[in-house]
């Protein structure tokens, strides 16, 4: 069973958490309480909880200091922070202390419940991983890289000729020169960060675990002709063979994409980590495996621009060089119109671009389309665009899956249209007008739980971009602005009306009047009732 510790100096908040959460249903059998930092540290040492919920602002010892002491003796405890509007300066330090998550006050019950559920789930996952790695450690002592893996790596890296070593690699012994191959290079994202404090033996254990997991993942889908090796710390190589004609290329391209997606799911679900996969094009014969290997590594180079956790593909060989045509001016024109948010001219430039490609005698548009992907990805980054409509993965998948020219044209035009439309939305409303509209919306919805994502959606702008613009315009974060607006309205109602405090709490979005009183005092320095007495307007 799991143990938890709840730490908050405000009695009503602490007791509300302890009495409202269904601990037994979550699998938590012991719940401790503390109201200040020194007591929290003493309770931690005696209880040794698996999950600690800490208010950042605590008397005697701050929540940050308590977390620091915990981390000095326990790297596994799940630390969750409660933070108010004025605690943001501490969050950066909280991250360095490996806090699992944090929750903003005022507390929403459903969010708090989900926070504990996630912490319990993560605790169980860590235990499962520790047990798995413990088993592997018992095997790793006598384990060295299998000789056939070393020989296969020598082949991939061109240190030996295929004809000289095929007989020494069981994976290739039954193959002929008619077999076709793919290579997938898989980087474990954040590997350096994840392994920075591990010993060399532990690093070897984890790499063995990754390799074993990937091999089991391939075996799960009955892909017997797949060999997983490691060529570099944090990177795995999958060599996949099909013993049939390359005339079935379309089918195999789709199969290899599904395999890469399967690897990603397994690593995400079991080890809670992401991988970036670089996929080669199909090659014919094992003597061309070095070519496929280097293609897969080259595909991974795109990670720095596209981002981690993606499936990336080797560049298509048919490029503008083969046709000796200069379409760069048309590409630049199209990209320029996109960045202006001018959809009509962007689509017009696209049509002229495709017309010139086909007029040159090119049989496929695929290579040219791939040349546009990276500039468009940079555009997405520059304009802080987000959302499913501009997810590059469907386009990349379509470009490698041997689709027809018409299908590729449709994918590319749809992507150009989505990006240009999103950019146009960001340019439609001047920043000053957008911020003014945001402030008006906030003032009209103070009786609700206001979320930045909701407002950003109404303004047709990405949440991250809106957050930056709002802070630049107002000098405070969205959360700080909303809290100040709520309490300003509360003060106005307290001073100028006879409304009950519970009704005023409801007017500014607080369901629980007790919690409203606590939050009001923390923000204004006095309780609502005291503020009312200090500011009541009397008739002369």
GROMACS .gro file of C-alpha atoms in nm, residues 153-444:
model
  292
  153UNK     CA    1   2.734  -0.359  -3.629
  154UNK     CA    2   3.066  -0.396  -3.814
  155UNK     CA    3   2.867  -0.464  -4.131
  156UNK     CA    4   2.638  -0.163  -4.080
  157UNK     CA    5   2.935   0.066  -4.017
  158UNK     CA    6   3.129  -0.069  -4.320
  159UNK     CA    7   3.414  -0.212  -4.114
  160UNK     CA    8   3.377  -0.543  -4.295
  161UNK     CA    9   3.225  -0.673  -4.619
  162UNK     CA   10   2.891  -0.854  -4.619
  163UNK     CA   11   3.022  -1.159  -4.807
  164UNK     CA   12   3.291  -1.213  -4.543
  165UNK     CA   13   3.066  -1.227  -4.237
  166UNK     CA   14   2.712  -1.329  -4.341
  167UNK     CA   15   2.779  -1.688  -4.235
  168UNK     CA   16   2.864  -1.565  -3.883
  169UNK     CA   17   2.533  -1.383  -3.832
  170UNK     CA   18   2.241  -1.624  -3.771
  171UNK     CA   19   1.999  -1.342  -3.855
  172UNK     CA   20   2.137  -1.323  -4.212
  173UNK     CA   21   2.247  -1.682  -4.280
  174UNK     CA   22   1.927  -1.788  -4.457
  175UNK     CA   23   1.901  -1.466  -4.658
  176UNK     CA   24   1.976  -1.416  -5.025
  177UNK     CA   25   2.059  -1.107  -5.225
  178UNK     CA   26   1.691  -1.083  -5.312
  179UNK     CA   27   1.591  -1.005  -4.954
  180UNK     CA   28   1.489  -0.647  -4.887
  181UNK     CA   29   1.570  -0.447  -4.574
  182UNK     CA   30   1.488  -0.142  -4.370
  183UNK     CA   31   1.685   0.005  -4.080
  184UNK     CA   32   1.524   0.203  -3.798
  185UNK     CA   33   1.752   0.406  -3.569
  186UNK     CA   34   1.583   0.486  -3.237
  187UNK     CA   35   1.709   0.753  -2.997
  188UNK     CA   36   1.584   0.740  -2.638
  189UNK     CA   37   1.479   1.101  -2.584
  190UNK     CA   38   1.637   1.276  -2.284
  191UNK     CA   39   1.875   0.981  -2.241
  192UNK     CA   40   2.159   1.200  -2.115
  193UNK     CA   41   1.934   1.367  -1.861
  194UNK     CA   42   1.784   1.037  -1.747
  195UNK     CA   43   2.121   0.864  -1.708
  196UNK     CA   44   2.342   1.151  -1.584
  197UNK     CA   45   2.355   1.024  -1.225
  198UNK     CA   46   2.368   0.652  -1.302
  199UNK     CA   47   2.679   0.440  -1.259
  200UNK     CA   48   2.836   0.281  -1.567
  201UNK     CA   49   2.692  -0.054  -1.460
  202UNK     CA   50   2.343   0.094  -1.426
  203UNK     CA   51   2.375   0.259  -1.767
  204UNK     CA   52   2.465  -0.077  -1.919
  205UNK     CA   53   2.168  -0.234  -1.740
  206UNK     CA   54   1.927   0.024  -1.875
  207UNK     CA   55   2.060  -0.010  -2.230
  208UNK     CA   56   2.018  -0.386  -2.206
  209UNK     CA   57   1.663  -0.328  -2.081
  210UNK     CA   58   1.588  -0.096  -2.373
  211UNK     CA   59   1.733  -0.344  -2.623
  212UNK     CA   60   1.545  -0.637  -2.470
  213UNK     CA   61   1.219  -0.442  -2.462
  214UNK     CA   62   1.253  -0.342  -2.829
  215UNK     CA   63   1.329  -0.702  -2.931
  216UNK     CA   64   1.024  -0.824  -2.738
  217UNK     CA   65   0.814  -0.552  -2.903
  218UNK     CA   66   0.918  -0.678  -3.248
  219UNK     CA   67   0.850  -1.038  -3.144
  220UNK     CA   68   0.500  -0.941  -3.023
  221UNK     CA   69   0.390  -0.874  -3.379
  222UNK     CA   70   0.552  -1.192  -3.514
  223UNK     CA   71   0.827  -1.003  -3.694
  224UNK     CA   72   1.086  -1.279  -3.665
  225UNK     CA   73   1.331  -1.124  -3.912
  226UNK     CA   74   1.413  -0.826  -3.694
  227UNK     CA   75   1.734  -0.784  -3.498
  228UNK     CA   76   1.780  -0.511  -3.235
  229UNK     CA   77   2.132  -0.396  -3.147
  230UNK     CA   78   2.284  -0.084  -2.990
  231UNK     CA   79   2.546   0.122  -3.171
  232UNK     CA   80   2.575   0.408  -2.922
  233UNK     CA   81   2.461   0.483  -2.564
  234UNK     CA   82   2.098   0.588  -2.580
  235UNK     CA   83   2.046   0.461  -2.936
  236UNK     CA   84   1.905   0.134  -3.068
  237UNK     CA   85   1.918  -0.001  -3.423
  238UNK     CA   86   1.649  -0.227  -3.568
  239UNK     CA   87   1.743  -0.422  -3.882
  240UNK     CA   88   1.428  -0.556  -4.049
  241UNK     CA   89   1.419  -0.799  -4.338
  242UNK     CA   90   1.144  -0.908  -4.579
  243UNK     CA   91   1.224  -1.201  -4.805
  244UNK     CA   92   0.996  -1.096  -5.088
  245UNK     CA   93   1.002  -0.884  -5.400
  246UNK     CA   94   1.040  -0.508  -5.369
  247UNK     CA   95   0.741  -0.474  -5.603
  248UNK     CA   96   0.537  -0.481  -5.280
  249UNK     CA   97   0.711  -0.164  -5.163
  250UNK     CA   98   0.389   0.024  -5.078
  251UNK     CA   99   0.281  -0.254  -4.843
  252UNK     CA  100   0.621  -0.273  -4.673
  253UNK     CA  101   0.649   0.105  -4.635
  254UNK     CA  102   0.321   0.103  -4.443
  255UNK     CA  103   0.432  -0.199  -4.235
  256UNK     CA  104   0.756  -0.029  -4.134
  257UNK     CA  105   0.569   0.284  -4.022
  258UNK     CA  106   0.338   0.069  -3.809
  259UNK     CA  107   0.642  -0.103  -3.657
  260UNK     CA  108   0.804   0.231  -3.566
  261UNK     CA  109   0.477   0.345  -3.408
  262UNK     CA  110   0.460   0.014  -3.218
  263UNK     CA  111   0.810   0.072  -3.075
  264UNK     CA  112   0.704   0.420  -2.962
  265UNK     CA  113   0.389   0.291  -2.789
  266UNK     CA  114   0.577   0.016  -2.604
  267UNK     CA  115   0.844   0.253  -2.472
  268UNK     CA  116   0.583   0.512  -2.374
  269UNK     CA  117   0.350   0.264  -2.203
  270UNK     CA  118   0.608   0.051  -2.024
  271UNK     CA  119   0.903   0.281  -1.946
  272UNK     CA  120   0.720   0.616  -1.968
  273UNK     CA  121   0.980   0.756  -2.204
  274UNK     CA  122   0.963   0.868  -2.566
  275UNK     CA  123   1.181   0.767  -2.858
  276UNK     CA  124   1.253   0.939  -3.187
  277UNK     CA  125   1.276   0.698  -3.481
  278UNK     CA  126   1.470   0.753  -3.803
  279UNK     CA  127   1.352   0.523  -4.084
  280UNK     CA  128   1.558   0.434  -4.391
  281UNK     CA  129   1.419   0.377  -4.735
  282UNK     CA  130   1.389   0.018  -4.861
  283UNK     CA  131   1.715  -0.137  -4.987
  284UNK     CA  132   1.767  -0.457  -5.186
  285UNK     CA  133   2.027  -0.706  -5.055
  286UNK     CA  134   2.227  -0.724  -4.732
  287UNK     CA  135   2.530  -0.565  -4.897
  288UNK     CA  136   2.331  -0.238  -4.900
  289UNK     CA  137   2.261  -0.246  -4.526
  290UNK     CA  138   2.533   0.018  -4.456
  291UNK     CA  139   2.347   0.252  -4.692
  292UNK     CA  140   2.018   0.195  -4.508
  293UNK     CA  141   2.190   0.239  -4.170
  294UNK     CA  142   2.333   0.578  -4.267
  295UNK     CA  143   2.000   0.685  -4.415
  296UNK     CA  144   1.828   0.614  -4.082
  297UNK     CA  145   2.091   0.816  -3.894
  298UNK     CA  146   2.055   1.100  -4.142
  299UNK     CA  147   1.679   1.101  -4.082
  300UNK     CA  148   1.744   1.152  -3.709
  301UNK     CA  149   1.926   1.477  -3.787
  302UNK     CA  150   1.584   1.634  -3.845
  303UNK     CA  151   1.503   1.587  -3.474
  304UNK     CA  152   1.659   1.922  -3.379
  305UNK     CA  153   1.409   2.106  -3.599
  306UNK     CA  154   1.102   1.881  -3.586
  307UNK     CA  155   1.121   1.785  -3.218
  308UNK     CA  156   1.149   1.462  -3.022
  309UNK     CA  157   0.904   1.173  -3.013
  310UNK     CA  158   0.854   1.176  -3.392
  311UNK     CA  159   0.901   0.926  -3.673
  312UNK     CA  160   1.142   1.077  -3.927
  313UNK     CA  161   1.222   0.949  -4.272
  314UNK     CA  162   1.532   0.938  -4.490
  315UNK     CA  163   1.539   1.202  -4.766
  316UNK     CA  164   1.387   1.086  -5.091
  317UNK     CA  165   1.650   1.053  -5.361
  318UNK     CA  166   1.459   1.229  -5.638
  319UNK     CA  167   1.533   1.597  -5.584
  320UNK     CA  168   1.543   1.909  -5.793
  321UNK     CA  169   1.906   1.832  -5.880
  322UNK     CA  170   1.800   1.537  -6.095
  323UNK     CA  171   1.576   1.753  -6.310
  324UNK     CA  172   1.798   2.059  -6.332
  325UNK     CA  173   1.514   2.302  -6.274
  326UNK     CA  174   1.524   2.609  -6.056
  327UNK     CA  175   1.209   2.627  -5.847
  328UNK     CA  176   1.370   2.810  -5.554
  329UNK     CA  177   1.206   3.148  -5.640
  330UNK     CA  178   0.862   2.983  -5.641
  331UNK     CA  179   0.932   2.809  -5.310
  332UNK     CA  180   1.047   3.134  -5.152
  333UNK     CA  181   0.740   3.314  -5.286
  334UNK     CA  182   0.509   3.047  -5.143
  335UNK     CA  183   0.680   3.051  -4.801
  336UNK     CA  184   0.673   3.431  -4.795
  337UNK     CA  185   0.298   3.440  -4.866
  338UNK     CA  186   0.241   3.181  -4.594
  339UNK     CA  187   0.432   3.389  -4.337
  340UNK     CA  188   0.217   3.689  -4.434
  341UNK     CA  189  -0.098   3.486  -4.367
  342UNK     CA  190  -0.216   3.545  -4.725
  343UNK     CA  191  -0.396   3.221  -4.808
  344UNK     CA  192  -0.504   3.319  -5.161
  345UNK     CA  193  -0.152   3.407  -5.275
  346UNK     CA  194   0.004   3.111  -5.090
  347UNK     CA  195  -0.227   2.869  -5.272
  348UNK     CA  196  -0.164   3.046  -5.602
  349UNK     CA  197   0.214   3.014  -5.552
  350UNK     CA  198   0.166   2.646  -5.468
  351UNK     CA  199  -0.022   2.581  -5.795
  352UNK     CA  200   0.250   2.754  -5.999
  353UNK     CA  201   0.512   2.552  -5.810
  354UNK     CA  202   0.348   2.216  -5.895
  355UNK     CA  203   0.290   2.322  -6.257
  356UNK     CA  204   0.659   2.401  -6.308
  357UNK     CA  205   0.769   2.070  -6.153
  358UNK     CA  206   0.550   1.861  -6.385
  359UNK     CA  207   0.637   2.078  -6.687
  360UNK     CA  208   1.002   1.986  -6.633
  361UNK     CA  209   0.920   1.618  -6.690
  362UNK     CA  210   0.946   1.507  -6.326
  363UNK     CA  211   0.750   1.189  -6.261
  364UNK     CA  212   0.705   1.242  -5.886
  365UNK     CA  213   0.648   1.542  -5.661
  366UNK     CA  214   0.758   1.359  -5.347
  367UNK     CA  215   1.120   1.476  -5.337
  368UNK     CA  216   1.022   1.839  -5.388
  369UNK     CA  217   0.755   1.816  -5.120
  370UNK     CA  218   1.010   1.689  -4.869
  371UNK     CA  219   1.227   1.993  -4.937
  372UNK     CA  220   0.944   2.213  -4.805
  373UNK     CA  221   0.891   2.032  -4.476
  374UNK     CA  222   1.183   2.183  -4.282
  375UNK     CA  223   1.112   2.549  -4.375
  376UNK     CA  224   0.748   2.501  -4.277
  377UNK     CA  225   0.850   2.346  -3.944
  378UNK     CA  226   1.066   2.651  -3.872
  379UNK     CA  227   0.767   2.872  -3.955
  380UNK     CA  228   0.550   2.683  -3.705
  381UNK     CA  229   0.815   2.737  -3.439
  382UNK     CA  230   0.855   3.109  -3.515
  383UNK     CA  231   0.482   3.179  -3.491
  384UNK     CA  232   0.428   2.955  -3.182
  385UNK     CA  233   0.160   2.756  -3.364
  386UNK     CA  234  -0.003   2.454  -3.199
  387UNK     CA  235  -0.280   2.202  -3.260
  388UNK     CA  236  -0.366   1.889  -3.455
  389UNK     CA  237  -0.423   2.085  -3.777
  390UNK     CA  238  -0.052   2.164  -3.806
  391UNK     CA  239   0.088   1.833  -3.679
  392UNK     CA  240   0.360   1.741  -3.928
  393UNK     CA  241   0.343   1.366  -3.861
  394UNK     CA  242   0.058   1.284  -4.107
  395UNK     CA  243   0.244   1.469  -4.383
  396UNK     CA  244   0.574   1.292  -4.310
  397UNK     CA  245   0.397   0.956  -4.298
  398UNK     CA  246   0.227   1.026  -4.630
  399UNK     CA  247   0.554   1.125  -4.794
  400UNK     CA  248   0.716   0.791  -4.713
  401UNK     CA  249   0.418   0.562  -4.776
  402UNK     CA  250   0.445   0.562  -5.157
  403UNK     CA  251   0.126   0.763  -5.206
  404UNK     CA  252   0.023   0.886  -5.550
  405UNK     CA  253   0.118   1.233  -5.670
  406UNK     CA  254  -0.245   1.342  -5.626
  407UNK     CA  255  -0.251   1.222  -5.264
  408UNK     CA  256   0.078   1.396  -5.185
  409UNK     CA  257  -0.046   1.718  -5.346
  410UNK     CA  258  -0.359   1.701  -5.129
  411UNK     CA  259  -0.160   1.644  -4.810
  412UNK     CA  260   0.082   1.926  -4.887
  413UNK     CA  261  -0.188   2.174  -4.989
  414UNK     CA  262  -0.385   2.092  -4.673
  415UNK     CA  263  -0.078   2.152  -4.460
  416UNK     CA  264   0.003   2.481  -4.636
  417UNK     CA  265  -0.358   2.592  -4.591
  418UNK     CA  266  -0.361   2.504  -4.218
  419UNK     CA  267  -0.036   2.685  -4.142
  420UNK     CA  268  -0.130   2.995  -4.342
  421UNK     CA  269  -0.476   3.011  -4.182
  422UNK     CA  270  -0.328   2.985  -3.830
  423UNK     CA  271  -0.076   3.259  -3.907
  424UNK     CA  272  -0.354   3.479  -4.047
  425UNK     CA  273  -0.549   3.438  -3.722
  426UNK     CA  274  -0.251   3.555  -3.516
  427UNK     CA  275  -0.219   3.863  -3.737
  428UNK     CA  276  -0.591   3.942  -3.756
  429UNK     CA  277  -0.620   4.108  -3.415
  430UNK     CA  278  -0.362   4.373  -3.313
  431UNK     CA  279  -0.200   4.282  -2.983
  432UNK     CA  280  -0.343   4.584  -2.798
  433UNK     CA  281  -0.694   4.507  -2.921
  434UNK     CA  282  -0.653   4.138  -2.837
  435UNK     CA  283  -0.539   4.216  -2.479
  436UNK     CA  284  -0.826   4.461  -2.439
  437UNK     CA  285  -1.069   4.194  -2.556
  438UNK     CA  286  -0.913   3.946  -2.313
  439UNK     CA  287  -0.950   4.186  -2.019
  440UNK     CA  288  -1.314   4.248  -2.106
  441UNK     CA  289  -1.384   3.876  -2.126
  442UNK     CA  290  -1.217   3.819  -1.788
  443UNK     CA  291  -1.422   4.093  -1.621
  444UNK     CA  292  -1.743   3.944  -1.761
   0.00000   0.00000   0.00000
